């Protein structure tokens, strides 16, 4: 289009530019601002080739905007912004206009534009909020326009001058004459203006003459400032025509100045006219001059007298001061090497001039309304004096003195700023000449800052660290506080703004510390930078805040950071820069900044500067890390001396103390993480993208530090990988707000490692979310509309990041790493005292958030609140809240929170069935059930990364059954049918995720679900009269059958226990019930299909759904028969011979399905149950190549201790039946010995191995013990009464003898012992195997534990037969002697046991 129709294309761009102006679109957001800037750039580029089209279009737009009627403050602001945009675009288009391609049509366009521009200059309203900016912008347009179109502007000025020469009115319009103040003037153009004025000056009225005088003066300075080389050349090669015109005009003006008042008005112009005549200046500097030049010499004499106060009039003295300042200023544009006469003239008046303007006892003041002009005059004088002689600093000291008026301070600061920013002539001195006053300037900044901050009551100043250095500084700074001025906070803000601009212009001026020690330098820099940080959050002074950010950004440039403390740049960088990050992030987290997004953008630039500095100092960073890795001072000194042999710039002390291992560094990193995390839920898309891009610079810093310190990057930034992904997503500029939030939450769910940053971010967000929730629910009392999107984002953020708060702090992943520091004695304290409540302990903060199963954890409380909001009944926002909570819980919840959510849902729904009596059916409970179904379906449908790992950590069987039980009671109303349909869909999804879920009793649960869901099939479809309800019921049939299909896959039927019938018979009956239901459903589908073909219309539409339902039913029958062939084939086989063709076809289809699924018909054999148990026994007793028993040992690890007795019985029985008992004992005994601490503790504990050994002794040794001990025990029982075995002296009865009782006990013990020893041939072989295995396992395991030396020296105590006998006694024989108190055999058996133990 651009190639074939350039006019249409340019017009389209102009139209788009017009349509996107603020006056058309209203309030501008970031997107519209970017679009407007893009349109401006397009028009500016197009104007280089289609100048007429662009200028014409912009002129028309400006006319239309100027003629628009507006109402209200917002519209007025949009009008002002639109006018500024148009004027700025015009100015750039005109500035790019080529001088070689001027055409007549372009000249005509300029003439059309000129009146519109003059409109802004002429209609300037004093005190109007935007008038000054509009006038300045219009002036810039006029300046650019006059560069190539001077004749058009000059013609307008000349015409107006001509009109005024014949005008007889006293009050005349002089606006067009004033245009010469704003036009671009070079030497030739200035001559034309002078010559035109000479011709018409005498005929003008007084107002016009004064306007000409004022305008010519400003036109002169336009020339000098824009073409200084021409002015310099004028003194090297004087121009006669210029001097002639200037002299003539001087004489005309001199004759005009009849009175003192007129003289005061014309003296500034007269001095300028003399400056334009170098030769005349040289002539009148002599003692005698010719008569034609006498009035010039007289003028200079009168000027000197008036300046010295001898003119007799205050008005003349003020005018003389103005004229002399102009003279001094003009002289600076002339090189001193030219030795011009003008310098002699300057030297003759400069002392009197400075004495008049910079007199602290009597300030120069020309009256009310002239304060700005007075300040500007003093600034011109200050700058000129500096450029004339930078070493004459008397006026500098006067302005800097604490006793001087604050106006002097303001003049000083702004003058220094002008010296820094405007020094394009080679002979002008540089600002470094005043670096020696940096200390005083810093004190001025501190004092002014304190006054401004104290005036802003909402922001208290930061506390400074008490130190000797600061005390000295503060005592000096008190001089400023002792001043009694009548200026209010507003004037101090102006001074503070000027100081901040000065820092921005040249930070070296404030950082210069030539004689201070390292601690003092670091302290003064910290005070300066943290003072600027205080200004960033000030909401009532946007310009001051913006300038403070710019100044801080300049201070963070790598070359400037090195000036913070040249003796220790790295350590000072970590300390001060970390303080900046900490303080700013704390304000951002507290949402104490209206311009939070802009501050975050600035913070991103700070991070970039930090990384540049670290990269620049990476070599030294590495060297410092290597040095600080040495543990002792001596080795560190050796390492550093080797470094310094090759690298000279830094000292040993610096390298030893480099790094950021101080608390403020860790706290700053934590706060920065918190800040960036919390901006991720901002409703402002731009803020979210900026925060995400900041993560890139966090990763870059981690890369630099990890490379320098040779540690894994995860040690510094545990969640490095996720941060990198967040940074990469920040480039998605065209992404919608909703899509961006979904992407952010997906990445937040991937955060793996809990850190102080993400835990604090979650907690702070939760606190804000809690308040926002209350505000939304108070609608319309509070304005909830504005915060609802933020509330949604916060909810999603808490759901997505909540999982990381559950992880234990004991295993959080890599610890946060900090760069190396030197010895503790060499570390310097932070320059700012954060206060006990301002800097939290990161470790304590993180520990307080560690996961606990208690419901009092913040995450648990958050989920409780969300579940309560699922049934929010608010009239206005209830639906909005319910919908968003449901979606966020189902789609954005961290998988780690699934178990907690499942348990809470189960408990909440379980309460419906806790009460006695009927289940409470009400709207709230029904709504909760419906929301739960939707959430569970979304969770199971959403295959989030990591979901499989957490889905199985909590069982959902009870919850699902309770959901079905509740929904069954709802009846058959429309809403109930819809809920049932959704629940069936949930069941189907649940079975799809079956492998990821955990079931306690899966088969029983699935059987119960089949029982419940089949009740809904054909429940009301035949009875419903309304077609809509019939459609819903058919949908329910379809959903129910799809769920049943998934449930029946591989499901053996399990009838309810206690039915009083045989198991196989009950299964057969249950199969018949389901099979009959499915056949009825198929028949019903066939009937409806027949009706649909006959009737048509909606019936035909419904019949199309039946094909899918019929298919599901066939699948259900196939799955049912496939898993239950043994009990179902007898009921279904007859269908193959049914008289109905459709029925036979259906059976054949079912049979085909199960054959395709590979059904095993061998389960129909009579020995099917025995065969199944046989395979189970083979599985449990399966043995590996090395003799290991994987299944048995796995059971030993997972079965709880309360069931070990039963497990021991099963294992011994199974393995003995397979003749594998020895292998079982070997595995169990070897593991027991391996875990034992010593021989004395073997089999003494409650372990599975001891249970197995005890069971073996009980089963295989009972007969042996009875045969062995029965005769002996009978002998003990029949012992005469006078024979006693009591050996406890305290329990002897009267007449008993202790020694005799001991002999009796020894005799009977000897009898028992010999009987046991003599029965070795009758000892059961199974127990022999147990003892042998025990001996071998014990020796083998202890031998492996022994060292080589112990094996050689036989120092390891290996068990012999005595150890086995000890086990045999305690595990086998001692059980026989255990009896209850009061037993008839108590006395004898207890004594016998004691003797056996002793022996």
Short mmCIF file of N, CA and C in Angstrom, two decimals, residues 827-922:
data_model
loop_
_atom_site.label_atom_id
_atom_site.label_comp_id
_atom_site.label_asym_id
_atom_site.label_seq_id
_atom_site.Cartn_x
_atom_site.Cartn_y
_atom_site.Cartn_z
N UNK A 827 35.49 -7.38 59.69
CA UNK A 827 34.24 -7.02 59.04
C UNK A 827 33.70 -5.73 59.61
N UNK A 828 33.10 -4.95 58.74
CA UNK A 828 32.59 -3.65 59.16
C UNK A 828 31.09 -3.74 59.36
N UNK A 829 30.57 -3.05 60.34
CA UNK A 829 29.12 -3.11 60.57
C UNK A 829 28.38 -2.37 59.47
N UNK A 830 27.09 -2.68 59.35
CA UNK A 830 26.26 -1.97 58.39
C UNK A 830 26.14 -0.51 58.78
N UNK A 831 26.02 0.33 57.78
CA UNK A 831 25.95 1.77 58.03
C UNK A 831 24.58 2.22 58.50
N UNK A 832 23.62 1.29 58.51
CA UNK A 832 22.26 1.66 58.92
C UNK A 832 21.79 0.68 59.97
N UNK A 833 21.17 1.19 61.00
CA UNK A 833 20.56 0.33 62.00
C UNK A 833 19.14 0.03 61.58
N UNK A 834 18.88 -1.23 61.31
CA UNK A 834 17.56 -1.58 60.79
C UNK A 834 16.51 -1.67 61.89
N UNK A 835 16.97 -1.80 63.12
CA UNK A 835 16.00 -1.89 64.20
C UNK A 835 15.53 -3.32 64.39
N UNK A 836 15.11 -3.66 65.59
CA UNK A 836 14.76 -5.03 65.89
C UNK A 836 13.54 -5.52 65.14
N UNK A 837 12.66 -4.63 64.75
CA UNK A 837 11.43 -5.05 64.10
C UNK A 837 11.49 -4.89 62.59
N UNK A 838 12.56 -4.30 62.10
CA UNK A 838 12.60 -4.00 60.68
C UNK A 838 13.27 -5.08 59.87
N UNK A 839 14.18 -5.82 60.47
CA UNK A 839 14.88 -6.87 59.77
C UNK A 839 14.62 -8.17 60.50
N UNK A 840 13.88 -9.03 59.89
CA UNK A 840 13.56 -10.30 60.53
C UNK A 840 14.69 -11.28 60.31
N UNK A 841 14.78 -12.25 61.23
CA UNK A 841 15.77 -13.30 61.10
C UNK A 841 15.30 -14.27 60.03
N UNK A 842 16.01 -14.41 58.93
CA UNK A 842 15.52 -15.27 57.87
C UNK A 842 15.31 -16.70 58.31
N UNK A 843 16.23 -17.23 59.12
CA UNK A 843 16.10 -18.61 59.56
C UNK A 843 14.89 -18.78 60.45
N UNK A 844 14.73 -17.85 61.40
CA UNK A 844 13.57 -17.94 62.28
C UNK A 844 12.28 -17.79 61.51
N UNK A 845 12.31 -16.89 60.55
CA UNK A 845 11.11 -16.68 59.73
C UNK A 845 10.76 -17.94 58.97
N UNK A 846 11.80 -18.56 58.41
CA UNK A 846 11.54 -19.76 57.64
C UNK A 846 11.08 -20.90 58.52
N UNK A 847 11.69 -21.02 59.70
CA UNK A 847 11.33 -22.10 60.60
C UNK A 847 9.89 -21.97 61.06
N UNK A 848 9.46 -20.74 61.26
CA UNK A 848 8.09 -20.54 61.72
C UNK A 848 7.09 -20.98 60.68
N UNK A 849 7.53 -21.11 59.42
CA UNK A 849 6.63 -21.50 58.35
C UNK A 849 6.75 -22.98 58.02
N UNK A 850 7.60 -23.71 58.75
CA UNK A 850 7.80 -25.10 58.41
C UNK A 850 6.51 -25.88 58.54
N UNK A 851 6.45 -26.92 57.73
CA UNK A 851 5.20 -27.66 57.63
C UNK A 851 4.88 -28.39 58.91
N UNK A 852 3.65 -28.36 59.25
CA UNK A 852 3.15 -29.11 60.39
C UNK A 852 1.82 -29.69 60.01
N UNK A 853 1.55 -30.88 60.51
CA UNK A 853 0.28 -31.51 60.19
C UNK A 853 -0.86 -30.82 60.91
N UNK A 854 -0.55 -29.96 61.81
CA UNK A 854 -1.59 -29.27 62.57
C UNK A 854 -2.41 -28.38 61.67
N UNK A 855 -3.68 -28.26 61.99
CA UNK A 855 -4.57 -27.41 61.21
C UNK A 855 -4.31 -25.94 61.46
N UNK A 856 -3.38 -25.62 62.34
CA UNK A 856 -3.10 -24.22 62.65
C UNK A 856 -2.08 -23.62 61.70
N UNK A 857 -1.55 -24.40 60.79
CA UNK A 857 -0.59 -23.83 59.85
C UNK A 857 -1.29 -22.83 58.93
N UNK A 858 -0.56 -21.81 58.47
CA UNK A 858 -1.20 -20.83 57.58
C UNK A 858 -1.79 -21.47 56.33
N UNK A 859 -1.09 -22.46 55.77
CA UNK A 859 -1.61 -23.10 54.56
C UNK A 859 -2.94 -23.79 54.85
N UNK A 860 -3.01 -24.45 56.00
CA UNK A 860 -4.25 -25.12 56.37
C UNK A 860 -5.38 -24.12 56.57
N UNK A 861 -5.07 -23.00 57.23
CA UNK A 861 -6.10 -21.97 57.43
C UNK A 861 -6.55 -21.40 56.09
N UNK A 862 -5.61 -21.24 55.17
CA UNK A 862 -5.96 -20.72 53.86
C UNK A 862 -6.93 -21.66 53.14
N UNK A 863 -6.62 -22.96 53.17
CA UNK A 863 -7.52 -23.91 52.52
C UNK A 863 -8.88 -23.93 53.21
N UNK A 864 -8.90 -23.79 54.52
CA UNK A 864 -10.19 -23.72 55.23
C UNK A 864 -11.01 -22.54 54.75
N UNK A 865 -10.34 -21.39 54.58
CA UNK A 865 -11.05 -20.20 54.11
C UNK A 865 -11.60 -20.41 52.70
N UNK A 866 -10.79 -21.05 51.85
CA UNK A 866 -11.24 -21.29 50.48
C UNK A 866 -12.44 -22.22 50.44
N UNK A 867 -12.41 -23.25 51.28
CA UNK A 867 -13.56 -24.16 51.31
C UNK A 867 -14.81 -23.45 51.81
N UNK A 868 -14.63 -22.52 52.74
CA UNK A 868 -15.79 -21.75 53.21
C UNK A 868 -16.31 -20.84 52.10
N UNK A 869 -15.40 -20.30 51.30
CA UNK A 869 -15.81 -19.41 50.21
C UNK A 869 -16.46 -20.15 49.06
N UNK A 870 -16.33 -21.48 49.03
CA UNK A 870 -16.99 -22.26 47.99
C UNK A 870 -18.51 -22.13 48.05
N UNK A 871 -19.01 -21.79 49.21
CA UNK A 871 -20.46 -21.63 49.38
C UNK A 871 -20.78 -20.20 49.80
N UNK A 872 -19.96 -19.26 49.36
CA UNK A 872 -20.19 -17.85 49.71
C UNK A 872 -21.57 -17.42 49.21
N UNK A 873 -22.38 -16.87 50.08
CA UNK A 873 -23.74 -16.50 49.72
C UNK A 873 -23.96 -15.02 49.53
N UNK A 874 -22.89 -14.27 49.29
CA UNK A 874 -23.02 -12.82 49.13
C UNK A 874 -23.88 -12.49 47.92
N UNK A 875 -24.77 -11.53 48.09
CA UNK A 875 -25.72 -11.21 47.01
C UNK A 875 -25.03 -10.70 45.76
N UNK A 876 -24.03 -9.85 45.93
CA UNK A 876 -23.42 -9.18 44.78
C UNK A 876 -22.20 -9.92 44.22
N UNK A 877 -21.36 -10.43 45.10
CA UNK A 877 -20.10 -11.02 44.64
C UNK A 877 -20.02 -12.51 44.92
N UNK A 878 -21.07 -13.09 45.47
CA UNK A 878 -21.01 -14.51 45.83
C UNK A 878 -20.70 -15.41 44.66
N UNK A 879 -21.41 -15.24 43.54
CA UNK A 879 -21.17 -16.08 42.37
C UNK A 879 -19.75 -15.90 41.85
N UNK A 880 -19.30 -14.65 41.82
CA UNK A 880 -17.94 -14.35 41.36
C UNK A 880 -16.90 -15.05 42.23
N UNK A 881 -17.09 -14.97 43.53
CA UNK A 881 -16.12 -15.58 44.47
C UNK A 881 -16.16 -17.09 44.34
N UNK A 882 -17.35 -17.68 44.32
CA UNK A 882 -17.47 -19.14 44.25
C UNK A 882 -16.82 -19.69 42.97
N UNK A 883 -17.11 -19.03 41.87
CA UNK A 883 -16.58 -19.51 40.58
C UNK A 883 -15.06 -19.46 40.55
N UNK A 884 -14.50 -18.37 41.02
CA UNK A 884 -13.04 -18.23 40.97
C UNK A 884 -12.35 -19.17 41.94
N UNK A 885 -12.89 -19.33 43.13
CA UNK A 885 -12.28 -20.25 44.09
C UNK A 885 -12.32 -21.67 43.55
N UNK A 886 -13.45 -22.06 42.98
CA UNK A 886 -13.57 -23.41 42.41
C UNK A 886 -12.53 -23.62 41.31
N UNK A 887 -12.42 -22.68 40.40
CA UNK A 887 -11.49 -22.83 39.29
C UNK A 887 -10.04 -22.84 39.76
N UNK A 888 -9.71 -21.97 40.71
CA UNK A 888 -8.33 -21.89 41.17
C UNK A 888 -7.93 -23.12 41.96
N UNK A 889 -8.84 -23.62 42.79
CA UNK A 889 -8.53 -24.84 43.54
C UNK A 889 -8.37 -26.03 42.61
N UNK A 890 -9.18 -26.08 41.58
CA UNK A 890 -9.14 -27.23 40.69
C UNK A 890 -8.03 -27.18 39.67
N UNK A 891 -7.60 -25.97 39.29
CA UNK A 891 -6.67 -25.84 38.17
C UNK A 891 -5.28 -25.35 38.58
N UNK A 892 -5.19 -24.57 39.65
CA UNK A 892 -3.92 -23.92 39.98
C UNK A 892 -3.30 -24.38 41.29
N UNK A 893 -3.93 -25.27 42.00
CA UNK A 893 -3.42 -25.70 43.31
C UNK A 893 -2.14 -26.50 43.14
N UNK A 894 -1.18 -26.23 44.01
CA UNK A 894 0.07 -26.98 44.01
C UNK A 894 -0.20 -28.45 44.32
N UNK A 895 0.37 -29.38 43.55
CA UNK A 895 0.14 -30.80 43.82
C UNK A 895 0.49 -31.21 45.25
N UNK A 896 1.44 -30.53 45.86
CA UNK A 896 1.82 -30.88 47.24
C UNK A 896 0.68 -30.66 48.22
N UNK A 897 -0.31 -29.83 47.83
CA UNK A 897 -1.44 -29.57 48.72
C UNK A 897 -2.61 -30.50 48.47
N UNK A 898 -2.49 -31.39 47.48
CA UNK A 898 -3.60 -32.30 47.20
C UNK A 898 -4.00 -33.13 48.42
N UNK A 899 -3.04 -33.78 49.11
CA UNK A 899 -3.44 -34.60 50.26
C UNK A 899 -4.18 -33.80 51.32
N UNK A 900 -3.70 -32.60 51.62
CA UNK A 900 -4.37 -31.79 52.63
C UNK A 900 -5.77 -31.41 52.17
N UNK A 901 -5.91 -31.05 50.89
CA UNK A 901 -7.23 -30.70 50.37
C UNK A 901 -8.16 -31.91 50.40
N UNK A 902 -7.68 -33.07 50.01
CA UNK A 902 -8.52 -34.27 50.02
C UNK A 902 -9.02 -34.56 51.44
N UNK A 903 -8.13 -34.45 52.41
CA UNK A 903 -8.54 -34.73 53.79
C UNK A 903 -9.57 -33.72 54.28
N UNK A 904 -9.39 -32.46 53.91
CA UNK A 904 -10.35 -31.44 54.35
C UNK A 904 -11.71 -31.63 53.67
N UNK A 905 -11.70 -31.96 52.40
CA UNK A 905 -12.96 -32.24 51.71
C UNK A 905 -13.65 -33.47 52.30
N UNK A 906 -12.86 -34.50 52.58
CA UNK A 906 -13.44 -35.71 53.17
C UNK A 906 -14.05 -35.41 54.52
N UNK A 907 -13.34 -34.64 55.34
CA UNK A 907 -13.87 -34.32 56.67
C UNK A 907 -15.13 -33.45 56.58
N UNK A 908 -15.10 -32.47 55.64
CA UNK A 908 -16.25 -31.58 55.52
C UNK A 908 -17.49 -32.33 55.07
N UNK A 909 -17.34 -33.21 54.08
CA UNK A 909 -18.49 -33.97 53.60
C UNK A 909 -18.89 -35.05 54.60
N UNK A 910 -17.88 -35.59 55.30
CA UNK A 910 -18.20 -36.60 56.31
C UNK A 910 -19.07 -36.07 57.43
N UNK A 911 -19.01 -34.76 57.70
CA UNK A 911 -19.84 -34.17 58.76
C UNK A 911 -21.33 -34.26 58.43
N UNK A 912 -21.66 -34.38 57.13
CA UNK A 912 -23.07 -34.51 56.76
C UNK A 912 -23.66 -35.79 57.30
N UNK A 913 -22.81 -36.80 57.51
CA UNK A 913 -23.29 -38.12 57.91
C UNK A 913 -22.97 -38.43 59.38
N UNK A 914 -22.40 -37.46 60.09
CA UNK A 914 -22.04 -37.69 61.49
C UNK A 914 -23.24 -37.60 62.41
N UNK A 915 -24.19 -36.76 62.03
CA UNK A 915 -25.33 -36.50 62.91
C UNK A 915 -26.29 -37.69 62.91
N UNK A 916 -26.98 -37.84 64.02
CA UNK A 916 -28.01 -38.86 64.13
C UNK A 916 -29.22 -38.44 63.31
N UNK A 917 -29.86 -39.39 62.70
CA UNK A 917 -31.03 -39.08 61.92
C UNK A 917 -30.70 -38.89 60.46
N UNK A 918 -31.58 -38.26 59.71
CA UNK A 918 -31.39 -38.12 58.27
C UNK A 918 -30.25 -37.15 57.94
N UNK A 919 -29.71 -37.32 56.75
CA UNK A 919 -28.65 -36.43 56.27
C UNK A 919 -29.24 -35.05 56.01
N UNK A 920 -28.60 -33.98 56.52
CA UNK A 920 -29.15 -32.62 56.31
C UNK A 920 -29.03 -32.19 54.84
N UNK A 921 -30.15 -32.13 54.17
CA UNK A 921 -30.18 -31.69 52.77
C UNK A 921 -30.60 -30.23 52.73
N UNK A 922 -29.70 -29.37 52.31
CA UNK A 922 -30.02 -27.95 52.16
C UNK A 922 -29.20 -27.38 51.02
#
